[in-house]
Amino acid sequence: MDEKNQVRQFIYSNSSISTENGQHLYYIKTSKWPSSRPDVALHFGSNKNSPTVAVCDFGKWSGDKIALGDPGKTGLKWAPFERHSTFSPEYQWSFNVPGVGQQTFSWKRTHSEGIDGHKPSGFSSGNYKMVETRTKRVIAVYNNGGGVFSGRSKKFQINVNYGRDFDSLVLLTGCAMLEKARRNASRGAAAGAAGGGAAGGAAGGGGFVPYQSLTVGIPRETFPNERRVAITPQNVALLLKKGFSRVLIESGAGAEAQFTDEAYRKAGAIIVERDVVWSQSDILLKVRAPSIEDGTKNEVNLMRNGATIISFLYPAQNKPVVEALAGRGITSFAMDKIPRISRAQVFDALRIVDDQFNGQYCWIPPSKVLVIGAGVAGLSAIGAARRNGAIVRAFDTRPAAREQVQSLGAEFIEVDLEEDGSGQGGYAKEMSKEFIEAEMKLFMEQCREVDIVITTALIPGRPAPKLITKEMVHAMKPGSVIVDLAAEAGGNCEATVPGELAIYDGVKVIGYTDLPSRLPTQSSTLYSNNITKFLLSLADKDKGFNVDLNDEVTRGAIVSFNGEILPPPPPPTPPPTPTAGTVQAQAKEVKAVEVTPWQKATRQVATVTAGMGSALALGKLTGPAFMGNMFTFGLAGLVGYRAVWGVVPALHSPLMSVTNAISGMVGIGGLFVMGGGYLPTTIPEALGALSVLLAFVNVSGGFVITKRMLDMFKRPTDPPEYPWLYAIPGVIFGGGYIAAASTGSISGLASQLTARRGNILGILGVSSGFLASLLAVGFSPATLVQFGAVAGLGGLLGAVIGRRITPTGLPQTVAALHSVVGLAAVLTSIGSVMAEIAHVSTLHMVTAYLGVLIGGVTFTGSIVAFLKLAGRMKSTPTILPGRHVINSSLLGANIATMSAFVTMAPGAPVIAATCLGANTVLSFLKGYTTTAAIGGADMPVVITVLNAYSGFALVAEGFMLDNPLLTTVGSLIGCVAMNRSLTNVLFGGIAPIQASKKIEGEVVTTSVDETVDALASAENVIIVVGYGMAVAKAQYAISEITKMLRSKGVNVRFAIHPVAGRMPGQCNVLLAEASVPYDIVLEMDEINDDFNDTDVTLVIGANDTVNPIALEPDSPISGMPVLQAWKSKEVIVMKRGMSSGYADVPNPMFYMDNTKMLFGDAKSSCDAIKSALESRK
């Protein structure tokens, strides 16, 4: 616990301290004094004639003025200064706080005409309105004229000498008038509203009350067998961080739930006795409703008038409690009345508590189970019973529950009558007499069959309905069980005894009302989250408590307000009644879109007929081989899409590498063109050999890189693996194993546990593919030697590249390998046509032409991506004048040459070579113009798209060679992660920066020591890494920093943007290389909501991915999702300088008030931080 909390705890634990002058010292905390609520009085002396002076220590001035309020409006009656002569010049109190030391407080009287040269004016006799001062932590109150001070202005000065910067410290001595002053003040502020609490003032018409003026209290639960507590230490800390003045916890409140007083103290709470919690809290948080028993157990009477309470109230069953609360002007909220809407799910304690028992209660052997009420509790019971093999039937009056019940594998039973039991707020309503009679008949039939009945039916505002009669219980088999989860509201079974386990005719009826309290720690934690979030939702943008009756959730949960019991909230407002003209127009519109069953059926038949007719015509025009390949392509595309979509973002880099390696199967096409013996004898044979060489560079390099990356994710605790065993299925199944292994390779990357196995499957698939193709071609021994030579050379080159590449150079290497695939596709397609030009088919020519086109775009596009990623070309978009016209012209030229090629090339090698050459040049140009126009920020997306292009080149070869093995796996994950469409990336680019856009603010620098202080004193730290970490090779130092901070109890996590670095998943690979546990490395969607509760966010080498300008609609990177690091309490950014990021867009976060810049090399800075942390061990 820090010194501030130690002092605060000591004073509250010793509520009165004798001093040398016979006075009593009391302590009140407030950090702001709203002019509408002077709630603290300083009272010297011990009798009613002693003077009372209002006093407040602001910590921060509002300008140069302190507004004390007008006593005539606030209702606070100031006592006269009649006994001034009895005051000594100075009073002083001292006491020792354990662990902090001696603390001294003093009061003295001085004479002056003003403060800092400002003479007070405008004061009428006996009133104290305004004081001007520039002296911090000196509070002065004037009395001008009248009484003993007539003729001169006098100043009473309170000096608070405590040596520590306690932002809001106020002394109170002889506090006999405190409560009266608070009550009178708040009555005036509420302008007629009942009550005197600050929260009550806000609720009663006083409006917004800042959190720093509010005290939250949590008393110990006194309800029999209730072991829960309303709030946990974790949420105590959250409330204090949000700005609440203090949190008072009754001593021992959390003992039954395993939360000690010391745990609450460490979280910043103040442990006090029972009466203090009830009397000094503005807002009380409870589990059960307050008691109204006679005597000291009456908790409602202990509360301050006008306070606020939030708890389970069940107002329909506890009307006396609600009336007592309203009589005291207390604002009350019922957790059990929170509407069941999407926004309120995080507050819905009933829903959360019911969910808690899913899998913990209702464990049953296989049996027949009837669940009555398919709400949250009912659905949880269904799920638990189904997992244990039970036959489950469920009943609910709401038709909407049918689908939920059936989705869990249970049978939905219903009565013959049609009646909707859906009520307001997601609950059920009371049903008609006829329906109930039919319902009872159904239940009797079920009770004769089932072994277990679980009832959960509740109707808001009414006792639980009786659904299981004693006759039904009697009809059940001996040993059967009824679990009545509505027992606390009276029970759904007539044989239920609330709070007990009853046995009726051999049937056990469980009516426990304390099921949540049987797991008090878990229940308290869940309930604490609910009630804390609900309390924080009762706020406005200024972070203050405010009751807004126009808010749907607030209005649904509030029970008493402003001294009155509020009626249930009205039903949702129906849409406005349309005018006659609107009704007619709508009727016409509905009639126009209405489809009869005949029309629906005929349209479906027409669609199927058109599809089958197209397939028939395509088959007639092409042949069975083409159609087989077409069906293979369609199926493989669907399988590949689902496989790629399931890959976690952390493994996108291995995904790019393994799919790139699989794309190396484009070399199989070159294999079919090879020939000539030991050396090629013709140009097509040479092109085929070169294609195989390039393909094996790609295959070998891709798989080696993938294995190296995946090995970085391997943990020492992972079980041993036996990859050599996978050669067995490769040998046995041969070619038939290829397609499955290639798809399995990609699917294996769906998780860390299966990723390395997926890489092995990919190697098996590609190896088997080449082997099967070799057997199909039937090469001569000499040609086999040629193949072995080029394949071996290519494989060796690829392996060398794969072993030498570092994770930092991974993106540009993958781009370079993509270009190899593209060039191989071009060479294979040209060689295949030229080798058979005399009798080449039209389909062969079309697919070969497309192979050249796609391969050429992939080749030059990948080269441009490589140059940009390697820093050898500017990352800014290269926008050619009229680029869209240029691209359209290039495409038109492609179409023209294709037409000439298809019609004139057969039997004419020169024309074929000319058309294919022109197509190659045009595709090369198109690849450059398209990729160069894309900015650096979109290069991760470009890599993904080019990877897909290489796959489509593979498809073209498959059609060209009538080989169903050569199919594609495409990926659009990068575009989805960037929240930008593929069309926008390829043809839109980055919007120009608006010259008029100016970033305001100043850059604040920090040092390594200050950074270490911030990290060491934080509770929650998020580290955001980017490509700068890769360049500086700082991941190892970052890993050590993480270990040291976590050993000190700091919650350290990493936030990774889907395209952080130069390639999706690159930063994940770098952190895995440094042995950072991947379970603390979270994706953007998993961690973005946690920045608000983060003490320090450390940004290392990231820029565009944390740029708030992306949220502005007119910004250059508008629409790109970003990590919202600026929402943290403190942001520390490591950068070499103030240069823009890869997208060349300025970052306003660097100029924000909560951001500090730590300039320098990331590795040097991280090493310095690591050394400083080590020295503090």
CSV table of C-alpha atoms in Angstrom, one decimal, residues 830-1071:
chain,number,residue,atom,x,y,z
A,830,ILE,CA,5.4,-20.4,-73.3
A,831,GLY,CA,7.3,-23.7,-73.5
A,832,SER,CA,4.2,-25.8,-73.4
A,833,VAL,CA,2.6,-24.0,-76.4
A,834,MET,CA,5.8,-23.8,-78.5
A,835,ALA,CA,6.5,-27.5,-78.0
A,836,GLU,CA,3.1,-28.5,-79.5
A,837,ILE,CA,2.3,-25.5,-81.8
A,838,ALA,CA,1.5,-27.7,-84.7
A,839,HIS,CA,-1.5,-29.4,-83.1
A,840,VAL,CA,-2.3,-27.2,-80.0
A,841,SER,CA,-5.9,-27.0,-78.9
A,842,THR,CA,-7.9,-23.8,-78.4
A,843,LEU,CA,-8.3,-24.5,-74.7
A,844,HIS,CA,-4.5,-25.1,-74.4
A,845,MET,CA,-3.8,-21.7,-76.0
A,846,VAL,CA,-6.3,-19.8,-73.9
A,847,THR,CA,-5.0,-21.3,-70.6
A,848,ALA,CA,-1.4,-20.8,-71.6
A,849,TYR,CA,-2.0,-17.2,-72.5
A,850,LEU,CA,-3.7,-16.6,-69.1
A,851,GLY,CA,-0.7,-18.4,-67.4
A,852,VAL,CA,1.7,-16.0,-69.1
A,853,LEU,CA,-0.5,-13.0,-68.2
A,854,ILE,CA,-0.9,-13.9,-64.5
A,855,GLY,CA,2.6,-15.1,-64.1
A,856,GLY,CA,4.0,-11.9,-65.7
A,857,VAL,CA,1.9,-9.7,-63.3
A,858,THR,CA,3.1,-11.8,-60.4
A,859,PHE,CA,6.7,-11.6,-61.5
A,860,THR,CA,7.1,-7.8,-61.8
A,861,GLY,CA,4.6,-7.0,-59.1
A,862,SER,CA,6.6,-9.2,-56.7
A,863,ILE,CA,9.9,-7.5,-57.7
A,864,VAL,CA,8.3,-4.1,-57.0
A,865,ALA,CA,7.1,-5.4,-53.6
A,866,PHE,CA,10.6,-6.7,-52.9
A,867,LEU,CA,12.2,-3.4,-53.7
A,868,LYS,CA,9.8,-1.4,-51.5
A,869,LEU,CA,10.1,-3.9,-48.6
A,870,ALA,CA,13.8,-3.9,-48.8
A,871,GLY,CA,14.0,-0.1,-48.8
A,872,ARG,CA,15.5,0.0,-52.3
A,873,MET,CA,12.5,1.9,-53.7
A,874,LYS,CA,10.4,4.6,-52.1
A,875,SER,CA,7.4,3.3,-50.2
A,876,THR,CA,5.2,6.2,-51.4
A,877,PRO,CA,2.8,5.4,-54.2
A,878,THR,CA,4.2,6.0,-57.7
A,879,ILE,CA,1.1,7.6,-59.4
A,880,LEU,CA,1.5,7.8,-63.1
A,881,PRO,CA,-0.5,10.4,-65.0
A,882,GLY,CA,-3.7,8.8,-66.2
A,883,ARG,CA,-2.7,5.5,-64.6
A,884,HIS,CA,-6.2,4.0,-64.9
A,885,VAL,CA,-6.2,4.8,-68.7
A,886,ILE,CA,-2.8,3.2,-69.0
A,887,ASN,CA,-3.9,0.0,-67.2
A,888,SER,CA,-7.0,-0.1,-69.3
A,889,SER,CA,-5.0,0.3,-72.5
A,890,LEU,CA,-2.6,-2.5,-71.4
A,891,LEU,CA,-5.6,-4.8,-70.7
A,892,GLY,CA,-7.1,-3.9,-74.1
A,893,ALA,CA,-3.8,-4.8,-75.8
A,894,ASN,CA,-3.8,-8.1,-73.9
A,895,ILE,CA,-7.2,-8.9,-75.3
A,896,ALA,CA,-6.2,-8.0,-78.8
A,897,THR,CA,-3.1,-10.1,-78.8
A,898,MET,CA,-5.0,-13.0,-77.3
A,899,SER,CA,-7.5,-12.9,-80.1
A,900,ALA,CA,-4.7,-12.9,-82.7
A,901,PHE,CA,-3.0,-15.7,-80.8
A,902,VAL,CA,-6.0,-18.0,-80.6
A,903,THR,CA,-7.0,-17.5,-84.3
A,904,MET,CA,-3.6,-17.3,-86.0
A,905,ALA,CA,-1.0,-19.1,-83.8
A,906,PRO,CA,-1.8,-22.8,-84.6
A,907,GLY,CA,0.8,-24.1,-87.0
A,908,ALA,CA,2.6,-20.7,-87.1
A,909,PRO,CA,5.4,-20.6,-84.6
A,910,VAL,CA,6.5,-17.0,-85.4
A,911,ILE,CA,3.0,-15.6,-84.8
A,912,ALA,CA,2.7,-17.6,-81.6
A,913,ALA,CA,6.0,-16.5,-80.3
A,914,THR,CA,5.2,-12.9,-81.2
A,915,CYS,CA,1.8,-12.9,-79.4
A,916,LEU,CA,3.2,-14.6,-76.4
A,917,GLY,CA,6.2,-12.3,-76.3
A,918,ALA,CA,3.9,-9.2,-76.5
A,919,ASN,CA,1.7,-10.7,-73.8
A,920,THR,CA,4.7,-11.2,-71.6
A,921,VAL,CA,5.9,-7.6,-72.0
A,922,LEU,CA,2.3,-6.3,-71.4
A,923,SER,CA,1.9,-8.4,-68.3
A,924,PHE,CA,5.3,-7.2,-67.0
A,925,LEU,CA,4.3,-3.6,-67.5
A,926,LYS,CA,0.9,-4.2,-65.8
A,927,GLY,CA,2.5,-5.8,-62.8
A,928,TYR,CA,4.8,-2.8,-62.4
A,929,THR,CA,2.2,-0.1,-62.9
A,930,THR,CA,-0.3,-1.8,-60.6
A,931,THR,CA,2.0,-2.5,-57.7
A,932,ALA,CA,4.1,0.7,-57.9
A,933,ALA,CA,0.9,2.7,-57.4
A,934,ILE,CA,0.3,1.0,-54.0
A,935,GLY,CA,1.7,2.6,-50.9
A,936,GLY,CA,4.1,1.0,-48.5
A,937,ALA,CA,1.4,0.6,-45.8
A,938,ASP,CA,-0.5,-1.9,-48.1
A,939,MET,CA,2.6,-4.0,-49.0
A,940,PRO,CA,1.5,-6.7,-46.5
A,941,VAL,CA,-1.8,-6.9,-48.5
A,942,VAL,CA,0.1,-6.9,-51.8
A,943,ILE,CA,2.2,-9.9,-50.7
A,944,THR,CA,-1.0,-11.8,-49.9
A,945,VAL,CA,-2.6,-10.9,-53.3
A,946,LEU,CA,0.5,-11.9,-55.2
A,947,ASN,CA,0.5,-15.2,-53.4
A,948,ALA,CA,-3.0,-15.7,-54.6
A,949,TYR,CA,-1.9,-14.7,-58.1
A,950,SER,CA,0.7,-17.4,-58.1
A,951,GLY,CA,-2.0,-19.9,-57.2
A,952,PHE,CA,-4.1,-18.8,-60.1
A,953,ALA,CA,-1.1,-19.2,-62.4
A,954,LEU,CA,-1.0,-22.7,-61.1
A,955,VAL,CA,-4.7,-23.2,-62.0
A,956,ALA,CA,-4.0,-22.0,-65.6
A,957,GLU,CA,-1.3,-24.6,-65.9
A,958,GLY,CA,-3.7,-27.3,-64.6
A,959,PHE,CA,-6.2,-26.5,-67.3
A,960,MET,CA,-3.5,-26.2,-69.9
A,961,LEU,CA,-2.0,-29.7,-69.2
A,962,ASP,CA,-5.3,-31.4,-68.2
A,963,ASN,CA,-3.8,-32.0,-64.8
A,964,PRO,CA,-6.2,-31.8,-61.8
A,965,LEU,CA,-3.3,-31.8,-59.4
A,966,LEU,CA,-2.4,-28.2,-60.2
A,967,THR,CA,-5.1,-26.3,-58.3
A,968,THR,CA,-5.1,-23.1,-56.2
A,969,VAL,CA,-5.2,-21.8,-52.7
A,970,GLY,CA,-6.1,-18.1,-52.6
A,971,SER,CA,-5.9,-15.8,-49.7
A,972,LEU,CA,-7.6,-12.4,-49.0
A,973,ILE,CA,-7.0,-12.4,-45.2
A,974,GLY,CA,-4.6,-9.4,-45.5
A,975,CYS,CA,-7.3,-7.2,-47.1
A,976,VAL,CA,-9.8,-8.2,-44.5
A,977,ALA,CA,-7.3,-7.4,-41.7
A,978,MET,CA,-6.7,-4.0,-43.2
A,979,ASN,CA,-10.5,-3.3,-43.4
A,980,ARG,CA,-10.0,-2.4,-47.1
A,981,SER,CA,-11.3,-4.1,-50.2
A,982,LEU,CA,-9.0,-5.7,-52.7
A,983,THR,CA,-10.2,-3.2,-55.3
A,984,ASN,CA,-9.4,-0.3,-53.1
A,985,VAL,CA,-5.9,-1.6,-52.4
A,986,LEU,CA,-5.0,-2.3,-56.0
A,987,PHE,CA,-6.7,0.7,-57.7
A,988,GLY,CA,-7.4,3.2,-54.9
A,989,GLY,CA,-4.1,3.4,-53.0
A,990,ILE,CA,-3.5,5.9,-50.3
A,991,ALA,CA,-5.4,9.2,-50.3
A,992,PRO,CA,-3.3,12.4,-50.6
A,993,ILE,CA,-2.4,14.2,-47.4
A,994,GLN,CA,-4.5,17.3,-46.9
A,995,ALA,CA,-2.2,20.3,-46.6
A,996,SER,CA,-4.6,22.1,-44.3
A,997,LYS,CA,-4.5,19.4,-41.7
A,998,LYS,CA,-2.3,20.6,-38.8
A,999,ILE,CA,-1.4,18.6,-35.7
A,1000,GLU,CA,-1.6,20.6,-32.5
A,1001,GLY,CA,0.4,20.1,-29.3
A,1002,GLU,CA,4.0,19.7,-28.2
A,1003,VAL,CA,6.2,16.7,-28.2
A,1004,VAL,CA,7.2,15.7,-24.6
A,1005,THR,CA,10.4,13.7,-24.3
A,1006,THR,CA,11.2,11.3,-21.5
A,1007,SER,CA,14.3,9.3,-20.3
A,1008,VAL,CA,15.1,5.7,-19.6
A,1009,ASP,CA,14.9,6.3,-15.9
A,1010,GLU,CA,11.4,7.8,-16.1
A,1011,THR,CA,10.3,5.0,-18.4
A,1012,VAL,CA,11.6,2.4,-15.9
A,1013,ASP,CA,9.8,4.2,-13.1
A,1014,ALA,CA,6.6,4.1,-15.0
A,1015,LEU,CA,6.9,0.4,-16.0
A,1016,ALA,CA,7.9,-0.7,-12.5
A,1017,SER,CA,5.0,1.1,-10.8
A,1018,ALA,CA,2.3,0.1,-13.2
A,1019,GLU,CA,-0.1,-2.8,-12.8
A,1020,ASN,CA,-1.0,-3.3,-16.4
A,1021,VAL,CA,1.4,-2.8,-19.3
A,1022,ILE,CA,0.8,-3.3,-23.0
A,1023,ILE,CA,3.7,-3.5,-25.4
A,1024,VAL,CA,3.0,-2.6,-29.0
A,1025,VAL,CA,5.7,-3.7,-31.4
A,1026,GLY,CA,6.3,-2.9,-35.1
A,1027,TYR,CA,8.8,-3.2,-37.8
A,1028,GLY,CA,11.2,-0.9,-35.9
A,1029,MET,CA,11.7,-3.7,-33.4
A,1030,ALA,CA,12.7,-6.0,-36.2
A,1031,VAL,CA,15.2,-3.5,-37.7
A,1032,ALA,CA,16.8,-2.9,-34.3
A,1033,LYS,CA,16.7,-6.6,-33.3
A,1034,ALA,CA,15.3,-5.5,-30.0
A,1035,GLN,CA,13.1,-8.5,-29.4
A,1036,TYR,CA,15.6,-10.2,-27.1
A,1037,ALA,CA,15.9,-7.3,-24.8
A,1038,ILE,CA,12.1,-6.9,-24.8
A,1039,SER,CA,11.7,-10.5,-23.8
A,1040,GLU,CA,14.0,-10.0,-20.8
A,1041,ILE,CA,12.1,-6.8,-19.8
A,1042,THR,CA,8.9,-8.8,-20.0
A,1043,LYS,CA,10.2,-11.5,-17.7
A,1044,MET,CA,11.4,-9.0,-15.1
A,1045,LEU,CA,8.2,-7.1,-15.0
A,1046,ARG,CA,6.1,-10.2,-14.8
A,1047,SER,CA,8.3,-11.4,-11.9
A,1048,LYS,CA,7.4,-8.2,-10.1
A,1049,GLY,CA,3.7,-8.9,-10.5
A,1050,VAL,CA,3.1,-6.5,-13.5
A,1051,ASN,CA,0.6,-7.8,-16.0
A,1052,VAL,CA,2.5,-7.5,-19.3
A,1053,ARG,CA,0.9,-8.3,-22.6
A,1054,PHE,CA,1.7,-7.7,-26.3
A,1055,ALA,CA,-0.6,-6.1,-28.8
A,1056,ILE,CA,0.0,-7.2,-32.4
A,1057,HIS,CA,-1.7,-5.6,-35.4
A,1058,PRO,CA,-2.6,-8.0,-38.1
A,1059,VAL,CA,-0.2,-6.4,-40.5
A,1060,ALA,CA,2.4,-5.2,-38.0
A,1061,GLY,CA,5.8,-5.2,-39.7
A,1062,ARG,CA,6.2,-5.7,-43.4
A,1063,MET,CA,4.2,-8.9,-43.6
A,1064,PRO,CA,1.3,-10.4,-41.7
A,1065,GLY,CA,2.5,-12.2,-38.6
A,1066,GLN,CA,6.1,-11.1,-38.8
A,1067,CYS,CA,6.2,-9.6,-35.3
A,1068,ASN,CA,4.7,-12.8,-33.9
A,1069,VAL,CA,7.6,-14.7,-35.4
A,1070,LEU,CA,10.2,-12.2,-34.0
A,1071,LEU,CA,8.7,-12.4,-30.5
